[in-house]
CSV table of C-alpha atoms in Angstrom, one decimal:
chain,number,residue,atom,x,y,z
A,22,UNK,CA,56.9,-14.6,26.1
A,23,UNK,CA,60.3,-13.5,25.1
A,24,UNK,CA,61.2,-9.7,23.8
A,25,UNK,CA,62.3,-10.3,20.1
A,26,UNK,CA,66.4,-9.6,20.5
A,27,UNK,CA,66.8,-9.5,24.3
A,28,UNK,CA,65.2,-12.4,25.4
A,29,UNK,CA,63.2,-12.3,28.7
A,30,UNK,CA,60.3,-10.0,29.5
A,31,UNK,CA,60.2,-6.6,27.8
A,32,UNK,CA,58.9,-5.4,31.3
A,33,UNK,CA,62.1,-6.2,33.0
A,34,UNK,CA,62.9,-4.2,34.5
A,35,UNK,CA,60.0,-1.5,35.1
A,36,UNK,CA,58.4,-0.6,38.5
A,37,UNK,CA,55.1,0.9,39.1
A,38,UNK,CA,55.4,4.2,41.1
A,39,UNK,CA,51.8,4.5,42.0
A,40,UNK,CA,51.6,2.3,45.3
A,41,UNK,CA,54.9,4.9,46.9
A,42,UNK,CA,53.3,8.2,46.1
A,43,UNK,CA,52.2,10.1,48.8
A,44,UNK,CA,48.7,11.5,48.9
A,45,UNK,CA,48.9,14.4,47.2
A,46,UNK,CA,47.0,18.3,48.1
A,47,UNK,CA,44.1,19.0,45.7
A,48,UNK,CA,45.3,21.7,43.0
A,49,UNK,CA,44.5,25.5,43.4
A,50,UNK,CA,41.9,26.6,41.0
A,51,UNK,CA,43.6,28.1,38.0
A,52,UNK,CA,43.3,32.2,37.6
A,53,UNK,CA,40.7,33.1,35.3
A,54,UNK,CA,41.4,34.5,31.9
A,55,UNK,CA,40.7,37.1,30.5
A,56,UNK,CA,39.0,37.7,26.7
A,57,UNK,CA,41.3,39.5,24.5
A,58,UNK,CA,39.8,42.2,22.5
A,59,UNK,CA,40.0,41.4,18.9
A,60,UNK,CA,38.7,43.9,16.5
A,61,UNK,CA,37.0,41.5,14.5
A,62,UNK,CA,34.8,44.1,12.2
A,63,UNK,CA,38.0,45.9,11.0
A,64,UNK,CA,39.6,42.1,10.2
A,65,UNK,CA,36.2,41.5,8.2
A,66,UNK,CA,36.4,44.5,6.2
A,67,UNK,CA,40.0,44.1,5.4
A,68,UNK,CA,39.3,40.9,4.1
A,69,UNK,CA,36.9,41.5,2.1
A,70,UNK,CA,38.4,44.4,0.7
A,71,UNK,CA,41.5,41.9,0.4
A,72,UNK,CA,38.7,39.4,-2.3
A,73,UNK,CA,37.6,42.1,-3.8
A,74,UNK,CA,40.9,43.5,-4.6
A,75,UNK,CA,41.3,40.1,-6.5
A,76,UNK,CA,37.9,39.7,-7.8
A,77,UNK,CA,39.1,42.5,-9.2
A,78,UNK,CA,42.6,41.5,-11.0
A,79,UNK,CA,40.7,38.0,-11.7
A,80,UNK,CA,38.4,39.8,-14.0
A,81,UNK,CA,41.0,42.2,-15.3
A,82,UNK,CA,43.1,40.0,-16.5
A,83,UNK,CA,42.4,37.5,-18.9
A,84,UNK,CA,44.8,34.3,-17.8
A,85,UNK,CA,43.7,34.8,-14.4
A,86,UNK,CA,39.9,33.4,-15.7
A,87,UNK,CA,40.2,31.5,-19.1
A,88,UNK,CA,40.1,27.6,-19.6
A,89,UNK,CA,41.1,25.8,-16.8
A,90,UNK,CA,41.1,28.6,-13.9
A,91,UNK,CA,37.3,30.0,-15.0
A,92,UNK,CA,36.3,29.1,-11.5
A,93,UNK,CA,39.1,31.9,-9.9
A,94,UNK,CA,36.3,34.8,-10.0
A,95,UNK,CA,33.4,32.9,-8.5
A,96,UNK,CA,36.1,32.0,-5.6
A,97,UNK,CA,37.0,35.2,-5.2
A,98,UNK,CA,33.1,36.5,-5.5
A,99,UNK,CA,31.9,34.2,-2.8
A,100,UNK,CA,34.9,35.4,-0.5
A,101,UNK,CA,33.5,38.9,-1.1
A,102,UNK,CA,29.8,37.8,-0.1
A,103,UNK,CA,31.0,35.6,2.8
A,104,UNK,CA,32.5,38.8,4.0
A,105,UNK,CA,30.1,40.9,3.6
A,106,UNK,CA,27.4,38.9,5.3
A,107,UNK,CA,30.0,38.6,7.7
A,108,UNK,CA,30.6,42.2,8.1
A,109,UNK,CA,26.7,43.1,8.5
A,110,UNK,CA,26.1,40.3,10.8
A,111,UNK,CA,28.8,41.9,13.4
A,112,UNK,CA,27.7,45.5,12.5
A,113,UNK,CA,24.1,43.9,13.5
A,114,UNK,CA,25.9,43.1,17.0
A,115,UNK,CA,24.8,39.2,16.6
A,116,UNK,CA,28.6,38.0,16.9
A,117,UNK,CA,29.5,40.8,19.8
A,118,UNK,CA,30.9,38.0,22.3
A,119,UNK,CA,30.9,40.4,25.3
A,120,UNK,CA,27.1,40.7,25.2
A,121,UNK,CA,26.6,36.8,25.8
């Protein structure tokens, strides 16, 4: 079938590699890596601190939670709770990776 401009096959010109490689020497293992520590109970409490801080201003002031932006507290108070159960859960030692 001819290629639409060029005429001819559009695999003219294209070899296949495979058959002339030589055997090849299985790869070395790759180095294991290593965890990083990540503080993750100090990055929970800052952000919930972080939706409380604007549960805060949300309920403070008024345009922020009339008419069509109502919803903007109950965001910010289940960002609050999520963090919180969050927090507890780690301080509990259920999400300590290093233990598993």
């Amino acid at each position: 079938m001819p290629w639409i401009l060029g005429g001819g096959d559009w695999m003219d010109g294209v070899t296949d590699p495979s058959p002339h490689r030589p055997a090849a020497s299985p790869p070395e293992p790759p180095e294991p890596i290593e965890a990083v520590h990540v503080p993750m109970i100090r990055i929970v409490a800052w952000g919930t601190l972080a939706w409380l801080v604007v549960l805060a201003a949300t309920l403070l002031m008024a345009p922020l939670h009339d008419g069509p932006r109502s919803w903007w507290p109950w965001c910010a108070t289940a960002g609050a709770g999520l963090g919180l159960l969050g927090w507890v859960y780690l301080r509990r030692g259920r999400g300590n990776a290093a233990e598993s």
